[in-house]
């Protein structure tokens, strides 16, 4: 009886002890959870790990073939999307120094139009490998050089005839003959005309394309220089006869010349500075005499 009572008492103690241990464990867990929550709150909101972005820029490989033989000349690699035809020409010049950029003509197809320098590779590329056909455009000169040569020649050539240098006219006849005042006026007007052309070439005209074949320089100079030599020879000849109607004809012609020179100058200034609309189109203002007939030499897109 005593043993049984003793065993019950020991079991009750164990039960009480286990309950106490469980309660203490719960208290410790709550305390740990409370500390953890305070730590999280003090640390602030969780920040996501930064995402590493890998920038992949596509590169093109330009294969340049001879337009006549279709043989490969070189390969220009590591060409980015934003590169232009002008950039390709620069790299092609580094690979083949004998062909400078202005001498290089690149085509997308044989016999097709030459690609403009401002065209991007991305706009013509169908894959990562682009095939272009090369044509040698020959020796090139800048358009500014062409215009300066065309206009400087007539100015100097006319002065040679005006001064009546030897081997052009007979010296004895030149010294005897008196020059009519209209001869001096013609020289003055001729010089004013070509000096204005030279100044407008340097400070007014805007040349879009940079270069042109050398043959265009030769053709232009042959026309301007030859025509000037023809008229200068007769105007400054010792046997030159003055106008039939006298001073009245000279005065009217001089006034018309000055009006035409001023009108042509203002037209060139207006064409060089057009107004741009909101859509980006260029609009040219009409000025006095703008719509009058005028002899215009129109250069194509090469100018």
PDB file of C-alpha atoms in Angstrom:
ATOM      1  CA  UNK A   1       0.000   0.000   0.000  1.00  0.00           C
ATOM      2  CA  UNK A   2       2.786   2.295   0.850  1.00  0.00           C
ATOM      3  CA  UNK A   3       4.727   1.349  -2.304  1.00  0.00           C
ATOM      4  CA  UNK A   4       1.732   2.029  -4.519  1.00  0.00           C
ATOM      5  CA  UNK A   5       1.211   5.395  -2.961  1.00  0.00           C
ATOM      6  CA  UNK A   6       4.871   6.153  -3.457  1.00  0.00           C
ATOM      7  CA  UNK A   7       4.756   5.259  -7.162  1.00  0.00           C
ATOM      8  CA  UNK A   8       1.743   7.511  -7.721  1.00  0.00           C
ATOM      9  CA  UNK A   9       3.522  10.357  -6.046  1.00  0.00           C
ATOM     10  CA  UNK A  10       6.608   9.873  -8.235  1.00  0.00           C
ATOM     11  CA  UNK A  11       4.484   9.801 -11.413  1.00  0.00           C
ATOM     12  CA  UNK A  12       2.729  13.003 -10.335  1.00  0.00           C
ATOM     13  CA  UNK A  13       6.099  14.669  -9.779  1.00  0.00           C
ATOM     14  CA  UNK A  14       7.270  13.612 -13.229  1.00  0.00           C
ATOM     15  CA  UNK A  15       4.110  14.970 -14.788  1.00  0.00           C
ATOM     16  CA  UNK A  16       4.477  18.274 -12.972  1.00  0.00           C
ATOM     17  CA  UNK A  17       8.124  18.439 -13.965  1.00  0.00           C
ATOM     18  CA  UNK A  18       7.372  17.769 -17.623  1.00  0.00           C
ATOM     19  CA  UNK A  19       4.691  20.473 -17.591  1.00  0.00           C
ATOM     20  CA  UNK A  20       7.148  22.902 -16.101  1.00  0.00           C
ATOM     21  CA  UNK A  21       9.774  22.069 -18.663  1.00  0.00           C
ATOM     22  CA  UNK A  22       7.230  22.481 -21.470  1.00  0.00           C
ATOM     23  CA  UNK A  23       6.098  25.862 -20.128  1.00  0.00           C
ATOM     24  CA  UNK A  24       9.691  27.047 -19.809  1.00  0.00           C
ATOM     25  CA  UNK A  25      10.423  25.932 -23.366  1.00  0.00           C
ATOM     26  CA  UNK A  26       7.347  27.811 -24.628  1.00  0.00           C
ATOM     27  CA  UNK A  27       8.445  30.911 -22.744  1.00  0.00           C
ATOM     28  CA  UNK A  28      11.936  30.628 -24.255  1.00  0.00           C
ATOM     29  CA  UNK A  29      10.476  30.158 -27.740  1.00  0.00           C
ATOM     30  CA  UNK A  30       8.223  33.187 -27.335  1.00  0.00           C
ATOM     31  CA  UNK A  31      11.131  35.196 -26.027  1.00  0.00           C
ATOM     32  CA  UNK A  32      13.339  34.142 -28.947  1.00  0.00           C
ATOM     33  CA  UNK A  33      10.549  34.889 -31.455  1.00  0.00           C
ATOM     34  CA  UNK A  34      10.025  38.311 -29.898  1.00  0.00           C
ATOM     35  CA  UNK A  35      13.743  39.092 -30.129  1.00  0.00           C
ATOM     36  CA  UNK A  36      13.842  37.902 -33.734  1.00  0.00           C
ATOM     37  CA  UNK A  37      10.836  40.032 -34.702  1.00  0.00           C
ATOM     38  CA  UNK A  38      12.375  43.104 -33.045  1.00  0.00           C
ATOM     39  CA  UNK A  39      15.589  42.462 -34.962  1.00  0.00           C
ATOM     40  CA  UNK A  40      13.734  42.180 -38.272  1.00  0.00           C
ATOM     41  CA  UNK A  41      11.734  45.342 -37.636  1.00  0.00           C
ATOM     42  CA  UNK A  42      14.837  47.304 -36.731  1.00  0.00           C
ATOM     43  CA  UNK A  43      16.609  46.106 -39.886  1.00  0.00           C
ATOM     44  CA  UNK A  44      13.960  47.614 -42.183  1.00  0.00           C
ATOM     45  CA  UNK A  45      12.302  46.123 -45.263  1.00  0.00           C
ATOM     46  CA  UNK A  46      14.058  43.338 -47.037  1.00  0.00           C
ATOM     47  CA  UNK A  47      15.947  44.368 -50.152  1.00  0.00           C
ATOM     48  CA  UNK A  48      15.964  42.151 -53.155  1.00  0.00           C
ATOM     49  CA  UNK A  49      19.285  41.167 -54.581  1.00  0.00           C
ATOM     50  CA  UNK A  50      20.365  43.391 -57.471  1.00  0.00           C
ATOM     51  CA  UNK A  51      19.771  41.887 -60.858  1.00  0.00           C
ATOM     52  CA  UNK A  52      22.891  41.801 -62.953  1.00  0.00           C
ATOM     53  CA  UNK A  53      22.152  42.979 -66.468  1.00  0.00           C
ATOM     54  CA  UNK A  54      24.308  41.696 -69.237  1.00  0.00           C
ATOM     55  CA  UNK A  55      24.453  44.206 -72.100  1.00  0.00           C
ATOM     56  CA  UNK A  56      24.777  42.389 -75.361  1.00  0.00           C
ATOM     57  CA  UNK A  57      25.419  44.656 -78.361  1.00  0.00           C
ATOM     58  CA  UNK A  58      25.123  42.934 -81.710  1.00  0.00           C
ATOM     59  CA  UNK A  59      28.106  43.202 -84.015  1.00  0.00           C
ATOM     60  CA  UNK A  60      28.137  42.825 -87.770  1.00  0.00           C
ATOM     61  CA  UNK A  61      30.726  41.409 -90.085  1.00  0.00           C
ATOM     62  CA  UNK A  62      31.109  43.305 -93.363  1.00  0.00           C
ATOM     63  CA  UNK A  63      32.412  41.322 -96.321  1.00  0.00           C
ATOM     64  CA  UNK A  64      33.669  43.595 -99.099  1.00  0.00           C
ATOM     65  CA  UNK A  65      33.901  42.114-102.603  1.00  0.00           C
ATOM     66  CA  UNK A  66      35.180  43.548-105.866  1.00  0.00           C
ATOM     67  CA  UNK A  67      32.176  44.615-107.957  1.00  0.00           C
ATOM     68  CA  UNK A  68      33.756  43.332-111.184  1.00  0.00           C
ATOM     69  CA  UNK A  69      35.508  40.108-110.192  1.00  0.00           C
ATOM     70  CA  UNK A  70      33.462  39.285-107.058  1.00  0.00           C
ATOM     71  CA  UNK A  71      36.716  38.457-105.301  1.00  0.00           C
ATOM     72  CA  UNK A  72      36.952  39.167-101.597  1.00  0.00           C
ATOM     73  CA  UNK A  73      39.022  42.247-100.821  1.00  0.00           C
ATOM     74  CA  UNK A  74      38.758  42.285 -97.038  1.00  0.00           C
ATOM     75  CA  UNK A  75      36.442  41.660 -94.087  1.00  0.00           C
ATOM     76  CA  UNK A  76      35.570  44.427 -91.664  1.00  0.00           C
ATOM     77  CA  UNK A  77      34.569  42.897 -88.332  1.00  0.00           C
ATOM     78  CA  UNK A  78      33.207  44.198 -85.028  1.00  0.00           C
ATOM     79  CA  UNK A  79      30.912  46.738 -86.670  1.00  0.00           C
ATOM     80  CA  UNK A  80      28.240  47.963 -84.245  1.00  0.00           C
ATOM     81  CA  UNK A  81      24.610  48.580 -85.164  1.00  0.00           C
ATOM     82  CA  UNK A  82      24.892  52.356 -85.156  1.00  0.00           C
ATOM     83  CA  UNK A  83      27.872  52.412 -87.516  1.00  0.00           C
ATOM     84  CA  UNK A  84      27.364  54.145 -90.848  1.00  0.00           C
ATOM     85  CA  UNK A  85      28.714  53.536 -94.322  1.00  0.00           C
ATOM     86  CA  UNK A  86      31.224  56.310 -93.658  1.00  0.00           C
ATOM     87  CA  UNK A  87      32.528  54.368 -90.631  1.00  0.00           C
ATOM     88  CA  UNK A  88      32.880  51.256 -92.779  1.00  0.00           C
ATOM     89  CA  UNK A  89      34.844  53.258 -95.351  1.00  0.00           C
ATOM     90  CA  UNK A  90      37.180  54.491 -92.620  1.00  0.00           C
ATOM     91  CA  UNK A  91      37.872  50.926 -91.464  1.00  0.00           C
ATOM     92  CA  UNK A  92      38.227  49.784 -95.068  1.00  0.00           C
ATOM     93  CA  UNK A  93      40.817  52.519 -95.601  1.00  0.00           C
ATOM     94  CA  UNK A  94      42.804  51.231 -92.608  1.00  0.00           C
ATOM     95  CA  UNK A  95      42.808  47.740 -94.107  1.00  0.00           C
ATOM     96  CA  UNK A  96      43.561  48.999 -97.647  1.00  0.00           C
ATOM     97  CA  UNK A  97      45.372  52.369 -97.347  1.00  0.00           C
ATOM     98  CA  UNK A  98      45.538  52.969-101.124  1.00  0.00           C
ATOM     99  CA  UNK A  99      41.770  53.604-101.233  1.00  0.00           C
ATOM    100  CA  UNK A 100      40.849  56.655 -99.177  1.00  0.00           C
ATOM    101  CA  UNK A 101      37.194  56.994 -98.038  1.00  0.00           C
ATOM    102  CA  UNK A 102      36.055  59.508-100.668  1.00  0.00           C
ATOM    103  CA  UNK A 103      37.317  57.193-103.418  1.00  0.00           C
ATOM    104  CA  UNK A 104      35.377  54.174-102.148  1.00  0.00           C
ATOM    105  CA  UNK A 105      31.955  53.392-103.598  1.00  0.00           C
ATOM    106  CA  UNK A 106      29.972  50.677-101.793  1.00  0.00           C
ATOM    107  CA  UNK A 107      26.916  48.943-103.237  1.00  0.00           C
ATOM    108  CA  UNK A 108      24.480  46.479-101.731  1.00  0.00           C
ATOM    109  CA  UNK A 109      24.064  44.833-105.138  1.00  0.00           C
ATOM    110  CA  UNK A 110      26.232  44.790-108.236  1.00  0.00           C
ATOM    111  CA  UNK A 111      25.165  47.591-110.513  1.00  0.00           C
ATOM    112  CA  UNK A 112      22.982  49.129-107.808  1.00  0.00           C
ATOM    113  CA  UNK A 113      23.165  52.677-106.462  1.00  0.00           C
ATOM    114  CA  UNK A 114      26.042  53.687-104.254  1.00  0.00           C
ATOM    115  CA  UNK A 115      25.185  53.780-100.566  1.00  0.00           C
ATOM    116  CA  UNK A 116      25.197  57.211 -98.941  1.00  0.00           C
ATOM    117  CA  UNK A 117      27.633  57.838 -96.101  1.00  0.00           C
ATOM    118  CA  UNK A 118      24.862  58.520 -93.573  1.00  0.00           C
ATOM    119  CA  UNK A 119      23.109  55.132 -94.033  1.00  0.00           C
ATOM    120  CA  UNK A 120      23.428  52.871 -90.965  1.00  0.00           C
ATOM    121  CA  UNK A 121      24.484  49.253 -91.208  1.00  0.00           C
ATOM    122  CA  UNK A 122      21.478  48.151 -89.161  1.00  0.00           C
ATOM    123  CA  UNK A 123      19.095  49.512 -91.810  1.00  0.00           C
ATOM    124  CA  UNK A 124      20.581  47.384 -94.608  1.00  0.00           C
ATOM    125  CA  UNK A 125      21.611  44.262 -92.682  1.00  0.00           C
ATOM    126  CA  UNK A 126      19.503  41.119 -93.093  1.00  0.00           C
ATOM    127  CA  UNK A 127      21.842  39.012 -90.931  1.00  0.00           C
ATOM    128  CA  UNK A 128      25.028  39.364 -88.935  1.00  0.00           C
ATOM    129  CA  UNK A 129      27.073  39.078 -92.142  1.00  0.00           C
ATOM    130  CA  UNK A 130      26.659  41.883 -94.681  1.00  0.00           C
ATOM    131  CA  UNK A 131      28.106  41.687 -98.187  1.00  0.00           C
ATOM    132  CA  UNK A 132      28.997  44.937 -99.955  1.00  0.00           C
ATOM    133  CA  UNK A 133      30.463  45.463-103.419  1.00  0.00           C
ATOM    134  CA  UNK A 134      33.364  47.853-103.861  1.00  0.00           C
ATOM    135  CA  UNK A 135      33.915  50.183-106.829  1.00  0.00           C
ATOM    136  CA  UNK A 136      36.888  52.496-107.215  1.00  0.00           C
ATOM    137  CA  UNK A 137      35.463  55.961-107.951  1.00  0.00           C
ATOM    138  CA  UNK A 138      38.812  57.299-109.115  1.00  0.00           C
ATOM    139  CA  UNK A 139      40.698  60.311-107.868  1.00  0.00           C
ATOM    140  CA  UNK A 140      38.413  62.669-105.958  1.00  0.00           C
ATOM    141  CA  UNK A 141      38.484  66.377-105.176  1.00  0.00           C
ATOM    142  CA  UNK A 142      36.283  68.392-102.863  1.00  0.00           C
ATOM    143  CA  UNK A 143      33.420  70.426-104.285  1.00  0.00           C
ATOM    144  CA  UNK A 144      34.802  73.550-102.634  1.00  0.00           C
ATOM    145  CA  UNK A 145      38.043  73.073-104.576  1.00  0.00           C
ATOM    146  CA  UNK A 146      36.053  72.672-107.801  1.00  0.00           C
ATOM    147  CA  UNK A 147      34.130  75.912-107.307  1.00  0.00           C
ATOM    148  CA  UNK A 148      37.184  77.899-106.240  1.00  0.00           C
ATOM    149  CA  UNK A 149      39.130  76.712-109.284  1.00  0.00           C
ATOM    150  CA  UNK A 150      36.217  77.444-111.632  1.00  0.00           C
ATOM    151  CA  UNK A 151      35.815  81.006-110.345  1.00  0.00           C
ATOM    152  CA  UNK A 152      39.445  81.959-109.719  1.00  0.00           C
ATOM    153  CA  UNK A 153      40.494  81.095-113.273  1.00  0.00           C
ATOM    154  CA  UNK A 154      38.141  83.538-115.061  1.00  0.00           C
ATOM    155  CA  UNK A 155      39.139  86.336-112.687  1.00  0.00           C
ATOM    156  CA  UNK A 156      42.852  85.971-113.437  1.00  0.00           C
ATOM    157  CA  UNK A 157      42.464  85.140-117.127  1.00  0.00           C
ATOM    158  CA  UNK A 158      40.405  88.250-117.821  1.00  0.00           C
ATOM    159  CA  UNK A 159      42.990  90.446-116.088  1.00  0.00           C
ATOM    160  CA  UNK A 160      45.719  89.006-118.340  1.00  0.00           C
ATOM    161  CA  UNK A 161      43.814  90.099-121.440  1.00  0.00           C
ATOM    162  CA  UNK A 162      42.901  93.437-119.859  1.00  0.00           C
ATOM    163  CA  UNK A 163      46.564  94.226-119.177  1.00  0.00           C
ATOM    164  CA  UNK A 164      47.359  93.271-122.783  1.00  0.00           C
ATOM    165  CA  UNK A 165      50.397  91.247-121.917  1.00  0.00           C
ATOM    166  CA  UNK A 166      52.824  90.403-124.763  1.00  0.00           C
ATOM    167  CA  UNK A 167      52.222  87.463-127.114  1.00  0.00           C
ATOM    168  CA  UNK A 168      48.435  88.090-126.981  1.00  0.00           C
ATOM    169  CA  UNK A 169      48.083  91.352-128.908  1.00  0.00           C
ATOM    170  CA  UNK A 170      50.438  93.316-131.090  1.00  0.00           C
ATOM    171  CA  UNK A 171      52.423  95.610-128.826  1.00  0.00           C
ATOM    172  CA  UNK A 172      52.662  98.488-131.301  1.00  0.00           C
ATOM    173  CA  UNK A 173      48.948  98.442-131.989  1.00  0.00           C
ATOM    174  CA  UNK A 174      48.136  98.179-128.283  1.00  0.00           C
ATOM    175  CA  UNK A 175      50.230 101.228-127.454  1.00  0.00           C
ATOM    176  CA  UNK A 176      48.624 103.324-130.187  1.00  0.00           C
ATOM    177  CA  UNK A 177      45.023 102.496-129.529  1.00  0.00           C
ATOM    178  CA  UNK A 178      43.118 104.440-126.882  1.00  0.00           C
ATOM    179  CA  UNK A 179      40.890 102.350-124.631  1.00  0.00           C
ATOM    180  CA  UNK A 180      37.246 103.241-124.514  1.00  0.00           C
ATOM    181  CA  UNK A 181      35.853 103.771-120.958  1.00  0.00           C
ATOM    182  CA  UNK A 182      33.443 100.864-121.465  1.00  0.00           C
ATOM    183  CA  UNK A 183      36.446  98.505-121.558  1.00  0.00           C
ATOM    184  CA  UNK A 184      37.366  99.534-118.024  1.00  0.00           C
ATOM    185  CA  UNK A 185      33.741  99.222-116.940  1.00  0.00           C
ATOM    186  CA  UNK A 186      33.550  95.709-118.397  1.00  0.00           C
ATOM    187  CA  UNK A 187      36.655  94.674-116.451  1.00  0.00           C
ATOM    188  CA  UNK A 188      35.206  96.115-113.251  1.00  0.00           C
ATOM    189  CA  UNK A 189      31.886  94.269-113.704  1.00  0.00           C
ATOM    190  CA  UNK A 190      33.634  91.002-114.568  1.00  0.00           C
ATOM    191  CA  UNK A 191      35.829  91.169-111.460  1.00  0.00           C
ATOM    192  CA  UNK A 192      32.866  92.044-109.230  1.00  0.00           C
ATOM    193  CA  UNK A 193      30.926  89.071-110.609  1.00  0.00           C
ATOM    194  CA  UNK A 194      33.599  86.453-109.890  1.00  0.00           C
ATOM    195  CA  UNK A 195      34.745  87.952-106.604  1.00  0.00           C
ATOM    196  CA  UNK A 196      31.150  87.627-105.432  1.00  0.00           C
ATOM    197  CA  UNK A 197      31.141  83.993-106.571  1.00  0.00           C
ATOM    198  CA  UNK A 198      34.320  83.281-104.613  1.00  0.00           C
ATOM    199  CA  UNK A 199      33.028  84.905-101.431  1.00  0.00           C
ATOM    200  CA  UNK A 200      29.691  83.080-101.670  1.00  0.00           C
ATOM    201  CA  UNK A 201      31.507  79.774-102.147  1.00  0.00           C
ATOM    202  CA  UNK A 202      33.479  80.337 -98.953  1.00  0.00           C
ATOM    203  CA  UNK A 203      30.820  81.895 -96.725  1.00  0.00           C
ATOM    204  CA  UNK A 204      27.323  81.303 -98.165  1.00  0.00           C
ATOM    205  CA  UNK A 205      26.965  78.077-100.105  1.00  0.00           C
ATOM    206  CA  UNK A 206      26.583  74.818 -98.187  1.00  0.00           C
ATOM    207  CA  UNK A 207      28.012  71.785 -99.945  1.00  0.00           C
ATOM    208  CA  UNK A 208      26.231  68.568 -98.929  1.00  0.00           C
ATOM    209  CA  UNK A 209      28.486  65.938-100.505  1.00  0.00           C
ATOM    210  CA  UNK A 210      32.171  66.303 -99.873  1.00  0.00           C
ATOM    211  CA  UNK A 211      33.858  65.081-103.039  1.00  0.00           C
ATOM    212  CA  UNK A 212      33.437  64.583-106.774  1.00  0.00           C
ATOM    213  CA  UNK A 213      35.544  62.860-109.466  1.00  0.00           C
ATOM    214  CA  UNK A 214      38.465  64.797-110.879  1.00  0.00           C
ATOM    215  CA  UNK A 215      36.851  64.817-114.344  1.00  0.00           C
ATOM    216  CA  UNK A 216      34.146  67.194-113.070  1.00  0.00           C
ATOM    217  CA  UNK A 217      36.844  69.690-112.095  1.00  0.00           C
ATOM    218  CA  UNK A 218      38.391  69.464-115.564  1.00  0.00           C
ATOM    219  CA  UNK A 219      35.038  69.900-117.347  1.00  0.00           C
ATOM    220  CA  UNK A 220      33.990  72.849-115.190  1.00  0.00           C
ATOM    221  CA  UNK A 221      37.310  74.649-115.552  1.00  0.00           C
ATOM    222  CA  UNK A 222      37.356  74.054-119.321  1.00  0.00           C
ATOM    223  CA  UNK A 223      33.944  75.725-119.653  1.00  0.00           C
ATOM    224  CA  UNK A 224      34.551  78.725-117.385  1.00  0.00           C
ATOM    225  CA  UNK A 225      38.130  79.376-118.428  1.00  0.00           C
ATOM    226  CA  UNK A 226      37.476  78.872-122.132  1.00  0.00           C
ATOM    227  CA  UNK A 227      34.396  81.110-122.218  1.00  0.00           C
ATOM    228  CA  UNK A 228      36.232  83.854-120.311  1.00  0.00           C
ATOM    229  CA  UNK A 229      39.194  83.713-122.685  1.00  0.00           C
ATOM    230  CA  UNK A 230      36.862  84.057-125.663  1.00  0.00           C
ATOM    231  CA  UNK A 231      34.992  87.155-124.455  1.00  0.00           C
ATOM    232  CA  UNK A 232      38.082  88.762-122.884  1.00  0.00           C
ATOM    233  CA  UNK A 233      40.037  88.536-126.129  1.00  0.00           C
ATOM    234  CA  UNK A 234      37.510  90.577-128.086  1.00  0.00           C
ATOM    235  CA  UNK A 235      36.543  93.081-125.370  1.00  0.00           C
ATOM    236  CA  UNK A 236      40.168  94.022-124.681  1.00  0.00           C
ATOM    237  CA  UNK A 237      41.345  93.864-128.293  1.00  0.00           C
ATOM    238  CA  UNK A 238      43.040  97.043-129.559  1.00  0.00           C
ATOM    239  CA  UNK A 239      40.530  97.191-132.429  1.00  0.00           C
ATOM    240  CA  UNK A 240      37.499  96.913-130.139  1.00  0.00           C
ATOM    241  CA  UNK A 241      34.615  99.151-131.217  1.00  0.00           C
ATOM    242  CA  UNK A 242      32.399 100.830-128.571  1.00  0.00           C
ATOM    243  CA  UNK A 243      28.630 100.188-128.302  1.00  0.00           C
ATOM    244  CA  UNK A 244      26.528 101.495-131.166  1.00  0.00           C
ATOM    245  CA  UNK A 245      24.104 103.468-128.986  1.00  0.00           C
ATOM    246  CA  UNK A 246      26.770 105.197-126.941  1.00  0.00           C
ATOM    247  CA  UNK A 247      26.557 106.019-123.238  1.00  0.00           C
ATOM    248  CA  UNK A 248      22.819 105.364-123.015  1.00  0.00           C
ATOM    249  CA  UNK A 249      23.353 101.692-123.885  1.00  0.00           C
ATOM    250  CA  UNK A 250      26.256 101.436-121.449  1.00  0.00           C
ATOM    251  CA  UNK A 251      24.292 103.025-118.593  1.00  0.00           C
ATOM    252  CA  UNK A 252      21.225 100.809-119.039  1.00  0.00           C
ATOM    253  CA  UNK A 253      23.387  97.685-119.269  1.00  0.00           C
ATOM    254  CA  UNK A 254      25.354  98.610-116.140  1.00  0.00           C
ATOM    255  CA  UNK A 255      22.153  99.204-114.131  1.00  0.00           C
ATOM    256  CA  UNK A 256      20.707  95.866-115.282  1.00  0.00           C
ATOM    257  CA  UNK A 257      23.963  94.159-114.327  1.00  0.00           C
ATOM    258  CA  UNK A 258      23.898  95.547-110.782  1.00  0.00           C
ATOM    259  CA  UNK A 259      20.230  94.583-110.314  1.00  0.00           C
ATOM    260  CA  UNK A 260      20.887  91.020-111.492  1.00  0.00           C
ATOM    261  CA  UNK A 261      23.963  90.683-109.284  1.00  0.00           C
ATOM    262  CA  UNK A 262      22.088  91.874-106.192  1.00  0.00           C
ATOM    263  CA  UNK A 263      19.092  89.657-106.949  1.00  0.00           C
ATOM    264  CA  UNK A 264      21.252  86.588-107.496  1.00  0.00           C
ATOM    265  CA  UNK A 265      23.105  87.215-104.247  1.00  0.00           C
ATOM    266  CA  UNK A 266      19.915  87.508-102.182  1.00  0.00           C
ATOM    267  CA  UNK A 267      18.508  84.345-103.794  1.00  0.00           C
ATOM    268  CA  UNK A 268      21.659  82.403-102.885  1.00  0.00           C
ATOM    269  CA  UNK A 269      21.466  83.627 -99.286  1.00  0.00           C
ATOM    270  CA  UNK A 270      17.804  82.588 -99.007  1.00  0.00           C
ATOM    271  CA  UNK A 271      18.484  79.142-100.475  1.00  0.00           C
ATOM    272  CA  UNK A 272      21.361  78.658 -98.037  1.00  0.00           C
ATOM    273  CA  UNK A 273      19.166  79.464 -94.990  1.00  0.00           C
ATOM    274  CA  UNK A 274      15.709  77.894 -95.514  1.00  0.00           C
ATOM    275  CA  UNK A 275      13.039  77.940 -92.795  1.00  0.00           C
ATOM    276  CA  UNK A 276      12.131  74.591 -91.215  1.00  0.00           C
ATOM    277  CA  UNK A 277       8.500  73.772 -90.429  1.00  0.00           C
ATOM    278  CA  UNK A 278       7.264  71.678 -87.507  1.00  0.00           C
ATOM    279  CA  UNK A 279       7.368  68.559 -89.689  1.00  0.00           C
ATOM    280  CA  UNK A 280      11.036  69.152 -90.441  1.00  0.00           C
ATOM    281  CA  UNK A 281      10.516  70.182 -94.072  1.00  0.00           C
ATOM    282  CA  UNK A 282      12.483  73.066 -95.517  1.00  0.00           C
ATOM    283  CA  UNK A 283      10.470  76.008 -96.805  1.00  0.00           C
ATOM    284  CA  UNK A 284      12.136  78.697 -98.894  1.00  0.00           C
ATOM    285  CA  UNK A 285      10.806  82.224 -98.559  1.00  0.00           C
ATOM    286  CA  UNK A 286       9.969  84.119-101.721  1.00  0.00           C
ATOM    287  CA  UNK A 287      11.720  87.433-102.088  1.00  0.00           C
ATOM    288  CA  UNK A 288      11.713  90.218-104.618  1.00  0.00           C
ATOM    289  CA  UNK A 289      12.514  88.730-108.011  1.00  0.00           C
ATOM    290  CA  UNK A 290      12.753  85.187-106.648  1.00  0.00           C
ATOM    291  CA  UNK A 291      10.321  83.773-109.205  1.00  0.00           C
ATOM    292  CA  UNK A 292      11.864  85.599-112.147  1.00  0.00           C
ATOM    293  CA  UNK A 293      13.474  83.415-114.816  1.00  0.00           C
ATOM    294  CA  UNK A 294      17.104  82.799-114.027  1.00  0.00           C
ATOM    295  CA  UNK A 295      19.805  80.688-115.511  1.00  0.00           C
ATOM    296  CA  UNK A 296      20.406  78.024-112.918  1.00  0.00           C
ATOM    297  CA  UNK A 297      22.997  75.318-112.926  1.00  0.00           C
ATOM    298  CA  UNK A 298      21.490  72.445-110.954  1.00  0.00           C
ATOM    299  CA  UNK A 299      23.898  69.997-109.449  1.00  0.00           C
ATOM    300  CA  UNK A 300      22.607  66.593-108.510  1.00  0.00           C
ATOM    301  CA  UNK A 301      22.826  65.003-105.085  1.00  0.00           C
ATOM    302  CA  UNK A 302      26.627  64.916-105.355  1.00  0.00           C
ATOM    303  CA  UNK A 303      26.746  68.627-104.587  1.00  0.00           C
TER     304      UNK A 303
END
